[in-house]
Amino acid sequence: MKQLLLSVLGLLCVEAARAQTCDCAADLRFARQAYEQNYAGFAHALARRGAPAYQHFADSLQQNTQPITDLAGCEKALRRYLRYFGDGHATLAHTGAYQRLNNLQLARRKRPSLEVLDEHAVLLTIPSADSSQQKLVDSLLTANKARLARTPYLLVDVRGNGGGNARVFLSLLELLYTRPVVLDGVAFRSSPRNLAMFRAGLATPGLPADVRKRMSSIIARMEASPTGFVPGQPGRTITLGKHRVQAYPKRVSILMDHRCASATEEFLLAARQSSKVTLFGQPTAGTLDYADLYLEPLPSGLFAVSIPMSRSLRLPDRPFDANGMKPDVPVPGWEFDWADFVRRYWQEKS
C-alpha cells in the first residue's frame, strides 16, 4: 500500500512539474554569477579555453535563453552551461517535489549490506556514501565484528557509488589499515558566499569535533583573505590517524567501476595504500580535482547548481579527473559475476 501511495504521489508530482514555468534567463544569469564568483575551477577553465571564448559562449547562451520558459528547455540550457567546465562536480539538481520523492525512494534502496559467501569470505556492499549511510555502515561493521575478525577474505563492492561524504568509509578504512594513509590536501576559493556556507555548516547540530575544528580554521583564513585561495589544512597533505593493524581480513578485494566518483574515489585512494588491498574493475569517473561542493538554489526555485569550493593540491602537476583511478586488476566487460571473477583470480594466483 505504501509503495502504491508513493507511485501515485510520483505521478501527481510529474504532472505538476510539466505545468511549471521558469524565467530561464534569470536562472542562467544567477548560475553564471555563482560560478564566476565562487567556483574553485573557474580560473582553470578560463586559462584552458581563454577568457574571450568563455565570454562569447556564456553571452550567446544567455541571449538564447531569453524566450525559454519551459522546464525542459531551461534544464537543457543550464546543463549546457555547466558542461563547459568539463567537471563532474559541476552539476544541476532538481529541487521540486517529484525529485525530493525520488531521492527518498533511492535512499531507501541504497542501504549497505554484508553477505557471508562461505567460511572464508565475506562480501560488504556500500552502494551510497550519502551522509545518512555512515551510521548504517558503522552499525553493520560493529554487528559483524566477530565474524570479520576470523574471516581471511573480504570483498568490498562500491560499484555505482557516486560519492557523498568520505566519513562513511572511515570505520572500513580502520579495518583495512596497514600503514599511515597520506592524501593530497586542498585549497578553498575564498569568497563571501563560500564563507557564508562554511559559517552555516559550522552551525550544523552534531558536527564531529574534528570537522568543527577544521571548518573554524578555514573560516578564519577566509576572513583574513577574502579573495584568492586559502589552505584547507596546515601542510600540502593530510595524514589519516594511525590504527592497530588487524590480523583479519588478510586480503581485501575492492570492486569498482566507472560510476565510482567523488568521496568514493577518495576512499579508493586511501584504501589502495593498504598492503591488504587489491582494486578490481574499471577506471573511476574522475571527479576529485574540484570538490567540497554545496547546492546553490536558482531564482526559479526549480533548480540548484552545485558549487565546488576546493581545488586539489595535486594540481596542476597531477590532475586526477582526466583519467580517474585505474584498477590494479581490470575486470573484462563480459564478466557478469565479479565476485566469482575475484575468486578465480586468487585461485590462479595461489
XYZ file of C-alpha atoms in Angstrom:
350
model
C 0.000 0.000 0.000
C 2.838 2.383 0.912
C 4.614 1.674 -2.416
C 1.358 2.308 -4.322
C 0.911 5.623 -2.495
C 4.475 6.662 -3.379
C 3.847 5.788 -7.043
C 0.616 7.807 -7.138
C 2.337 10.772 -5.489
C 5.156 10.480 -8.017
C 2.723 10.638 -10.959
C 0.991 13.671 -9.475
C 4.342 15.413 -8.996
C 5.359 14.667 -12.600
C 2.168 16.286 -13.898
C 2.753 19.313 -11.665
C 6.330 19.621 -12.920
C 5.161 19.609 -16.540
C 2.900 22.569 -15.825
C 5.617 24.670 -14.179
C 7.374 27.508 -15.960
C 10.525 29.418 -15.155
C 12.454 32.507 -16.196
C 15.381 30.655 -17.707
C 17.356 33.801 -18.476
C 17.245 34.787 -14.790
C 18.289 31.293 -13.689
C 21.237 31.228 -16.090
C 22.310 34.755 -15.133
C 22.341 33.732 -11.469
C 24.214 30.479 -12.208
C 26.874 32.380 -14.166
C 27.428 34.816 -11.330
C 27.604 31.986 -8.792
C 30.228 30.115 -10.808
C 32.302 33.145 -11.719
C 32.485 34.318 -8.097
C 32.673 31.034 -6.163
C 33.703 28.010 -8.273
C 37.217 26.796 -7.452
C 37.835 25.661 -11.037
C 36.713 28.829 -12.794
C 40.191 30.320 -13.296
C 41.399 26.999 -14.727
C 38.503 26.969 -17.202
C 39.417 30.486 -18.356
C 43.093 29.577 -18.688
C 42.281 26.412 -20.625
C 39.999 27.986 -23.220
C 40.670 31.690 -22.825
C 38.542 34.411 -21.247
C 37.173 35.702 -24.607
C 35.978 32.195 -25.545
C 34.124 31.818 -22.259
C 32.575 35.272 -22.521
C 31.364 34.600 -26.070
C 29.923 31.211 -25.087
C 28.171 32.487 -21.956
C 26.790 35.647 -23.594
C 25.468 33.704 -26.601
C 23.802 31.145 -24.365
C 22.341 33.937 -22.231
C 20.809 35.526 -25.316
C 19.350 32.199 -26.454
C 17.624 31.636 -23.101
C 15.586 34.857 -23.263
C 12.471 33.227 -24.772
C 12.745 29.956 -22.786
C 10.129 29.456 -20.079
C 9.505 25.688 -20.145
C 11.198 23.402 -17.648
C 12.788 21.036 -20.173
C 14.235 23.826 -22.295
C 15.668 25.610 -19.280
C 17.216 22.417 -17.926
C 18.896 21.813 -21.288
C 20.372 25.334 -21.342
C 21.629 25.162 -17.754
C 23.260 21.775 -18.322
C 24.939 23.113 -21.446
C 26.462 25.935 -19.406
C 27.767 23.553 -16.731
C 29.242 21.146 -19.300
C 31.542 23.944 -20.434
C 33.701 23.360 -17.357
C 34.219 19.651 -18.014
C 33.883 18.933 -14.297
C 31.843 16.006 -12.987
C 31.087 18.056 -9.880
C 29.580 20.918 -11.918
C 26.042 19.560 -11.895
C 22.405 20.587 -11.955
C 19.840 19.329 -9.439
C 16.048 19.453 -9.427
C 14.544 20.908 -6.275
C 10.873 20.125 -6.977
C 8.618 17.771 -5.029
C 8.977 14.907 -7.521
C 12.766 14.930 -7.249
C 12.617 15.008 -3.440
C 10.308 11.990 -3.528
C 12.597 10.195 -5.977
C 15.628 10.881 -3.771
C 13.756 9.432 -0.781
C 12.978 6.237 -2.694
C 16.587 5.903 -3.877
C 17.941 6.411 -0.357
C 15.712 3.619 0.916
C 17.034 1.219 -1.723
C 20.708 2.111 -1.319
C 21.493 0.503 2.004
C 24.801 -1.185 2.871
C 24.737 -4.958 3.269
C 27.013 -7.791 4.361
C 26.785 -11.293 2.894
C 28.678 -14.383 4.033
C 29.896 -16.070 0.829
C 31.465 -19.038 2.629
C 33.502 -19.704 5.761
C 36.500 -17.928 4.213
C 34.937 -14.882 2.526
C 32.507 -12.048 3.251
C 31.040 -9.527 0.785
C 30.406 -5.965 2.020
C 28.372 -3.778 -0.343
C 28.274 0.015 0.063
C 26.153 1.450 -2.788
C 25.947 5.019 -1.434
C 28.134 7.435 0.509
C 25.308 9.754 1.472
C 25.872 11.147 4.970
C 22.861 9.187 6.206
C 24.724 5.951 5.430
C 27.573 6.463 7.922
C 25.649 5.131 10.920
C 24.388 2.202 8.841
C 27.902 1.227 7.714
C 29.300 1.647 11.230
C 26.486 -0.447 12.722
C 26.923 -3.156 10.092
C 30.652 -3.474 10.777
C 30.121 -3.427 14.541
C 27.414 -6.106 14.382
C 29.701 -8.355 12.317
C 32.945 -7.562 14.130
C 33.430 -11.120 15.434
C 32.895 -12.676 12.006
C 35.199 -10.195 10.270
C 37.870 -10.891 12.905
C 38.055 -14.536 11.823
C 37.388 -14.265 8.067
C 40.528 -14.174 5.879
C 38.997 -12.699 2.702
C 36.877 -9.565 2.415
C 35.254 -8.323 -0.789
C 34.058 -4.715 -0.786
C 31.681 -3.710 -3.580
C 31.424 0.056 -4.172
C 30.338 -0.145 -7.819
C 27.874 2.584 -8.693
C 28.695 4.577 -5.567
C 28.732 8.158 -6.811
C 30.116 9.609 -3.587
C 28.792 11.902 -0.889
C 30.593 12.045 2.454
C 34.032 10.434 2.821
C 33.367 9.844 6.534
C 31.047 6.989 5.535
C 34.179 4.923 4.852
C 36.190 5.764 7.996
C 35.331 2.648 10.009
C 36.055 0.467 6.973
C 39.457 2.119 6.498
C 40.313 1.202 10.094
C 39.634 -2.431 9.196
C 41.920 -2.225 6.128
C 44.718 -0.305 7.850
C 48.346 -1.452 7.474
C 50.237 1.872 7.431
C 49.533 5.629 7.695
C 47.430 6.951 4.825
C 48.606 10.177 3.180
C 46.249 12.113 0.896
C 46.728 15.339 -1.057
C 45.323 18.409 0.650
C 43.103 21.094 -0.856
C 42.808 24.867 -1.088
C 39.447 26.650 -0.857
C 38.373 29.566 -3.002
C 37.668 32.466 -0.683
C 34.519 34.479 -1.416
C 31.692 35.994 0.649
C 29.289 33.243 -0.416
C 31.709 30.384 0.271
C 32.491 31.903 3.661
C 28.760 32.118 4.413
C 28.340 28.444 3.519
C 31.136 27.463 5.908
C 29.548 29.531 8.679
C 26.193 27.865 8.040
C 27.854 24.445 8.072
C 29.504 25.203 11.395
C 26.042 25.605 12.926
C 25.041 22.048 11.949
C 23.891 20.117 15.054
C 26.029 17.119 15.996
C 29.028 18.171 13.925
C 32.060 15.969 14.804
C 34.710 17.817 16.829
C 37.478 17.310 14.250
C 35.262 18.647 11.454
C 34.241 21.645 13.577
C 37.898 22.439 14.303
C 38.901 22.245 10.634
C 35.942 24.348 9.479
C 36.692 27.004 12.097
C 40.278 27.227 10.830
C 39.131 27.623 7.226
C 36.640 30.316 8.238
C 39.414 32.244 10.000
C 41.625 32.017 6.900
C 38.814 33.205 4.614
C 38.076 36.123 6.921
C 41.761 37.095 6.793
C 41.964 36.613 2.990
C 38.566 37.459 1.398
C 39.746 36.621 -2.157
C 42.003 34.074 -3.822
C 42.577 30.671 -2.223
C 43.209 29.635 1.372
C 44.707 26.306 2.544
C 42.342 23.661 3.865
C 44.977 22.201 6.200
C 48.373 23.210 7.677
C 50.516 21.474 5.011
C 50.104 20.117 1.484
C 48.946 16.676 2.620
C 46.550 15.085 5.104
C 47.617 12.036 7.126
C 44.772 9.913 8.433
C 45.001 8.720 12.038
C 47.004 5.637 12.976
C 45.167 2.432 13.878
C 46.060 -1.046 15.070
C 46.715 -3.488 12.234
C 44.048 -6.211 12.339
C 45.063 -9.846 11.773
C 41.912 -10.354 9.678
C 40.934 -9.866 6.985
C 44.230 -10.848 5.399
C 43.235 -9.963 1.852
C 40.753 -7.289 0.726
C 39.442 -7.098 -2.843
C 37.528 -3.932 -3.766
C 35.160 -3.877 -6.758
C 34.934 -0.511 -8.540
C 33.588 0.841 -11.832
C 33.214 3.990 -13.938
C 30.308 5.185 -11.760
C 32.508 5.470 -8.663
C 33.026 9.172 -8.066
C 33.936 11.908 -5.607
C 34.123 10.681 -1.979
C 34.206 7.072 -3.197
C 37.312 7.860 -5.238
C 38.843 9.475 -2.147
C 38.153 6.221 -0.284
C 39.796 4.203 -3.067
C 42.896 6.426 -2.973
C 43.155 5.784 0.760
C 42.336 2.061 0.590
C 44.927 1.410 -2.107
C 47.663 2.432 0.347
C 46.889 -0.671 2.444
C 49.067 -3.689 1.643
C 45.962 -5.863 2.075
C 44.007 -4.191 -0.727
C 43.711 -5.003 -4.436
C 41.363 -2.984 -6.669
C 39.310 -4.836 -9.300
C 37.122 -3.446 -12.061
C 37.088 -0.374 -14.287
C 38.574 3.148 -14.120
C 36.530 5.513 -11.960
C 34.616 8.620 -13.069
C 37.331 11.163 -12.226
C 35.733 13.853 -10.022
C 38.276 14.905 -7.408
C 40.206 17.876 -8.792
C 37.488 20.299 -7.649
C 35.316 19.218 -4.730
C 33.686 20.186 -1.403
C 30.506 21.398 -3.021
C 27.226 22.918 -1.942
C 23.941 23.372 -3.782
C 23.040 26.932 -4.780
C 19.280 27.335 -5.467
C 18.383 29.302 -8.611
C 15.745 32.078 -8.615
C 13.001 29.883 -10.129
C 13.132 27.571 -7.122
C 13.072 24.613 -9.524
C 16.804 24.017 -9.935
C 20.044 24.282 -7.996
C 23.643 24.221 -9.235
C 26.461 22.576 -7.321
C 29.418 24.824 -6.476
C 32.759 23.056 -5.826
C 34.705 25.275 -3.402
C 38.023 23.400 -3.209
C 40.922 22.707 -5.568
C 43.176 19.706 -5.028
C 46.842 20.449 -4.351
C 47.623 17.709 -6.886
C 47.026 20.416 -9.480
C 48.424 21.356 -11.871
C 51.101 18.634 -11.945
C 48.975 15.537 -11.242
C 45.397 16.059 -12.442
C 43.018 13.260 -11.462
C 39.810 13.947 -13.365
C 41.100 13.275 -16.889
C 41.615 9.541 -16.306
C 40.100 8.757 -12.920
C 41.610 5.918 -10.920
C 42.681 2.722 -12.642
C 42.151 -0.702 -11.045
C 45.032 -2.997 -10.152
C 43.217 -5.806 -11.971
C 40.813 -4.889 -14.824
C 37.610 -6.949 -15.000
C 36.691 -7.834 -18.623
C 33.407 -6.457 -19.904
C 31.973 -9.924 -20.499
C 32.265 -10.895 -16.839
C 28.853 -10.996 -15.150
C 29.724 -12.250 -11.674
C 32.568 -10.035 -10.480
C 32.807 -11.729 -7.093
C 33.350 -15.050 -8.858
C 35.976 -13.403 -11.087
C 37.869 -12.286 -7.979
C 37.635 -15.789 -6.507
C 39.025 -17.353 -9.709
C 41.764 -14.724 -9.915
C 43.092 -15.531 -6.447
C 42.772 -19.280 -7.013
C 45.009 -18.975 -10.073
C 47.489 -16.898 -8.076
C 47.744 -19.394 -5.206
